[in-house]
């Protein structure tokens, strides 16, 4: 009769750690329950991931946006049309600076015939969207008792015309304490060069039932 074999404890521990790593959520990304924001203007999902990666940096409000709407304590009602929210931003002045010089693609040296044929068969993959350069604004609407935003958008514009779906989720939170937070940053080729800047405090507003 063959003797039973057992995995050494160290091997089993490594296997368990690998399994937990596969099933866990990445600390640098929002949990799957939160999901991605909507995108507006020139914002992209790659730029959003850059913003997410920077979320654990020390909070800096020195050049944060100033919301002009909603105003603190503003009241909305469920029978109202979706509002237009706007803000001013010190980062917008960054657009007046000379555009950064983009690195040119190096001139290719002579390639072998085999390399040339290989590129015909398996062409080099290109990024689905060009890297983003400019100021970005991540607007998040929070409701008391909820960890994830009830609505959010990443935009390159200084305003957000709430879409029907986002406005409905906000209206569904009627009666709860609601607030808006905006995180801004200036990116060059998908890399943050200024910021991120977070408003020193969220802007509260209320949602009442239809009048």
Short mmCIF file of C-alpha atoms in Angstrom, two decimals:
data_model
loop_
_atom_site.label_atom_id
_atom_site.label_comp_id
_atom_site.label_asym_id
_atom_site.label_seq_id
_atom_site.Cartn_x
_atom_site.Cartn_y
_atom_site.Cartn_z
CA UNK A 1 0.00 0.00 0.00
CA UNK A 2 1.41 3.37 -1.06
CA UNK A 3 1.97 5.83 1.78
CA UNK A 4 -0.11 9.01 1.61
CA UNK A 5 1.75 12.13 0.66
CA UNK A 6 1.05 15.56 2.07
CA UNK A 7 2.03 18.97 0.80
CA UNK A 8 4.54 20.69 3.06
CA UNK A 9 2.93 23.44 5.14
CA UNK A 10 4.92 26.14 3.37
CA UNK A 11 3.71 24.94 -0.04
CA UNK A 12 0.10 24.84 1.11
CA UNK A 13 0.39 28.34 2.57
CA UNK A 14 1.75 29.70 -0.71
CA UNK A 15 -1.13 28.07 -2.59
CA UNK A 16 -3.70 29.63 -0.25
CA UNK A 17 -2.12 33.06 -0.61
CA UNK A 18 -2.16 32.75 -4.39
CA UNK A 19 -5.83 31.77 -4.34
CA UNK A 20 -6.77 34.71 -2.13
CA UNK A 21 -4.83 37.07 -4.40
CA UNK A 22 -6.85 35.88 -7.38
CA UNK A 23 -10.22 36.29 -5.69
CA UNK A 24 -9.54 39.54 -3.84
CA UNK A 25 -10.02 43.07 -5.12
CA UNK A 26 -7.15 45.34 -6.09
CA UNK A 27 -6.54 47.93 -3.39
CA UNK A 28 -5.58 50.50 -6.03
CA UNK A 29 -8.88 50.27 -7.89
CA UNK A 30 -12.42 50.93 -6.84
CA UNK A 31 -14.26 47.81 -5.78
CA UNK A 32 -16.34 46.13 -8.50
CA UNK A 33 -19.49 47.29 -6.68
CA UNK A 34 -18.60 50.92 -7.35
CA UNK A 35 -17.78 50.50 -11.00
CA UNK A 36 -16.37 53.07 -13.39
CA UNK A 37 -17.70 56.60 -13.73
CA UNK A 38 -19.35 58.03 -16.80
CA UNK A 39 -16.97 59.78 -19.18
CA UNK A 40 -17.45 63.22 -20.73
CA UNK A 41 -15.33 65.51 -22.86
CA UNK A 42 -11.94 63.97 -23.52
CA UNK A 43 -11.82 61.79 -20.40
CA UNK A 44 -10.81 58.14 -20.87
CA UNK A 45 -10.83 54.99 -18.78
CA UNK A 46 -7.01 54.94 -18.73
CA UNK A 47 -6.96 58.47 -17.33
CA UNK A 48 -9.49 57.37 -14.70
CA UNK A 49 -7.24 54.52 -13.61
CA UNK A 50 -4.44 57.05 -13.19
CA UNK A 51 -6.73 59.08 -10.93
CA UNK A 52 -7.66 55.99 -8.94
CA UNK A 53 -4.02 55.02 -8.46
CA UNK A 54 -3.41 58.43 -6.87
CA UNK A 55 -6.34 58.25 -4.44
CA UNK A 56 -4.16 57.40 -1.42
CA UNK A 57 -1.93 60.44 -1.79
CA UNK A 58 -2.16 63.07 0.98
CA UNK A 59 -5.21 65.27 0.45
CA UNK A 60 -4.40 68.64 -1.10
CA UNK A 61 -7.06 71.32 -1.55
CA UNK A 62 -4.75 74.20 -2.45
CA UNK A 63 -5.92 74.32 -6.08
CA UNK A 64 -9.22 72.50 -5.78
CA UNK A 65 -12.28 73.52 -7.75
CA UNK A 66 -15.01 75.79 -6.43
CA UNK A 67 -18.54 74.59 -7.11
CA UNK A 68 -20.85 77.31 -8.35
CA UNK A 69 -23.75 74.87 -8.58
CA UNK A 70 -25.04 73.19 -6.61
CA UNK A 71 -24.59 75.77 -3.88
CA UNK A 72 -24.17 74.50 -0.29
CA UNK A 73 -27.58 73.46 1.05
CA UNK A 74 -29.34 73.75 -2.30
CA UNK A 75 -32.66 71.90 -2.51
CA UNK A 76 -33.88 69.79 -5.40
CA UNK A 77 -37.12 67.90 -5.87
CA UNK A 78 -37.84 64.62 -7.60
CA UNK A 79 -40.13 66.27 -10.17
CA UNK A 80 -37.37 68.63 -11.35
CA UNK A 81 -35.40 68.13 -14.56
CA UNK A 82 -31.77 67.02 -14.27
CA UNK A 83 -29.65 70.05 -13.33
CA UNK A 84 -26.47 71.44 -14.82
CA UNK A 85 -23.63 71.52 -12.27
CA UNK A 86 -20.69 73.86 -12.82
CA UNK A 87 -17.41 74.80 -11.17
CA UNK A 88 -14.38 77.03 -11.57
CA UNK A 89 -10.87 75.59 -11.56
CA UNK A 90 -7.37 77.04 -11.07
CA UNK A 91 -6.12 74.17 -13.24
CA UNK A 92 -7.92 75.50 -16.30
CA UNK A 93 -5.19 78.16 -16.51
CA UNK A 94 -2.84 75.26 -17.24
CA UNK A 95 -4.38 75.02 -20.68
CA UNK A 96 -2.86 78.39 -21.53
CA UNK A 97 0.68 77.09 -21.16
CA UNK A 98 2.54 75.91 -24.27
CA UNK A 99 1.59 72.36 -25.14
CA UNK A 100 4.26 69.85 -24.07
CA UNK A 101 6.47 68.55 -26.84
CA UNK A 102 5.49 65.04 -27.74
CA UNK A 103 8.28 62.57 -28.11
CA UNK A 104 8.67 61.70 -31.76
CA UNK A 105 8.84 58.10 -32.81
CA UNK A 106 12.50 57.20 -33.32
CA UNK A 107 13.56 56.61 -36.91
CA UNK A 108 13.63 52.91 -37.57
CA UNK A 109 16.90 51.34 -38.51
CA UNK A 110 17.13 48.86 -41.35
CA UNK A 111 15.20 45.75 -40.43
CA UNK A 112 15.75 42.26 -41.62
CA UNK A 113 13.40 40.75 -44.18
CA UNK A 114 12.19 38.26 -41.56
CA UNK A 115 11.28 41.05 -39.12
CA UNK A 116 9.44 42.90 -41.88
CA UNK A 117 7.47 39.79 -42.82
CA UNK A 118 6.73 39.10 -39.15
CA UNK A 119 5.23 42.56 -38.73
CA UNK A 120 2.93 41.89 -41.68
CA UNK A 121 1.66 38.70 -40.05
CA UNK A 122 1.49 40.07 -36.49
CA UNK A 123 1.26 43.87 -36.70
CA UNK A 124 2.28 45.88 -33.67
CA UNK A 125 -0.64 46.53 -31.31
CA UNK A 126 -1.69 50.15 -30.87
CA UNK A 127 -3.39 51.70 -27.82
CA UNK A 128 -7.15 51.99 -28.28
CA UNK A 129 -7.09 55.66 -27.24
CA UNK A 130 -4.26 58.20 -27.24
CA UNK A 131 -2.83 59.16 -23.82
CA UNK A 132 -4.72 62.08 -22.29
CA UNK A 133 -3.18 65.49 -21.66
CA UNK A 134 -5.16 68.22 -19.91
CA UNK A 135 -7.15 68.96 -16.78
CA UNK A 136 -9.64 66.39 -15.50
CA UNK A 137 -12.47 66.51 -12.97
CA UNK A 138 -13.85 63.48 -11.13
CA UNK A 139 -17.25 64.44 -9.75
CA UNK A 140 -18.81 62.10 -7.20
CA UNK A 141 -22.22 62.25 -5.52
CA UNK A 142 -22.45 60.59 -2.12
CA UNK A 143 -25.46 59.56 -0.06
CA UNK A 144 -25.33 58.93 3.68
CA UNK A 145 -24.90 55.24 4.46
CA UNK A 146 -23.41 54.41 1.06
CA UNK A 147 -19.71 53.69 0.55
CA UNK A 148 -19.75 54.06 -3.23
CA UNK A 149 -20.91 57.20 -5.03
CA UNK A 150 -24.52 57.02 -6.20
CA UNK A 151 -23.44 58.88 -9.34
CA UNK A 152 -20.09 59.91 -10.77
CA UNK A 153 -18.48 61.31 -13.90
CA UNK A 154 -14.94 61.94 -15.11
CA UNK A 155 -14.86 64.93 -17.42
CA UNK A 156 -12.53 67.42 -19.03
CA UNK A 157 -15.25 70.08 -18.92
CA UNK A 158 -16.11 72.60 -16.22
CA UNK A 159 -19.67 71.37 -15.99
CA UNK A 160 -21.80 68.26 -15.77
CA UNK A 161 -25.24 68.11 -17.28
CA UNK A 162 -26.56 65.16 -15.30
CA UNK A 163 -27.88 62.44 -17.54
CA UNK A 164 -31.22 60.74 -16.92
CA UNK A 165 -29.72 57.64 -15.31
CA UNK A 166 -27.48 59.54 -12.89
CA UNK A 167 -30.27 61.93 -11.96
CA UNK A 168 -32.60 59.01 -11.26
CA UNK A 169 -30.12 57.41 -8.84
CA UNK A 170 -29.81 60.75 -7.05
CA UNK A 171 -33.60 61.08 -6.87
CA UNK A 172 -33.81 57.54 -5.49
CA UNK A 173 -31.76 58.78 -2.53
CA UNK A 174 -34.37 61.42 -1.63
CA UNK A 175 -34.52 61.97 2.12
CA UNK A 176 -30.86 61.04 2.69
CA UNK A 177 -27.98 63.42 3.28
CA UNK A 178 -26.40 64.06 -0.13
CA UNK A 179 -23.15 65.75 -1.05
CA UNK A 180 -20.84 66.42 -4.00
CA UNK A 181 -17.07 66.01 -4.07
CA UNK A 182 -14.74 66.91 -6.94
CA UNK A 183 -11.18 65.67 -7.41
CA UNK A 184 -9.13 67.43 -10.08
CA UNK A 185 -5.71 66.94 -11.63
CA UNK A 186 -3.60 67.93 -14.61
CA UNK A 187 -2.31 65.02 -16.69
CA UNK A 188 0.37 64.82 -19.33
CA UNK A 189 0.25 61.64 -21.39
CA UNK A 190 -1.91 59.91 -18.73
CA UNK A 191 0.48 60.90 -15.92
CA UNK A 192 -0.51 63.32 -13.17
CA UNK A 193 1.81 66.33 -13.12
CA UNK A 194 -0.35 68.58 -10.90
CA UNK A 195 -2.62 67.33 -8.14
CA UNK A 196 -4.75 65.53 -7.45
CA UNK A 197 -6.63 68.30 -5.66
CA UNK A 198 -9.66 67.51 -3.51
CA UNK A 199 -12.17 70.03 -2.22
CA UNK A 200 -11.59 70.67 1.48
CA UNK A 201 -15.16 69.61 2.23
CA UNK A 202 -18.04 68.17 0.27
CA UNK A 203 -20.91 70.41 -0.81
CA UNK A 204 -24.19 69.24 0.76
CA UNK A 205 -27.56 69.41 -0.97
CA UNK A 206 -31.00 67.94 -0.37
CA UNK A 207 -33.44 65.99 -2.48
CA UNK A 208 -37.11 66.26 -1.56
CA UNK A 209 -40.19 64.51 -2.86
CA UNK A 210 -42.22 66.07 -5.66
CA UNK A 211 -43.88 69.34 -4.69
#
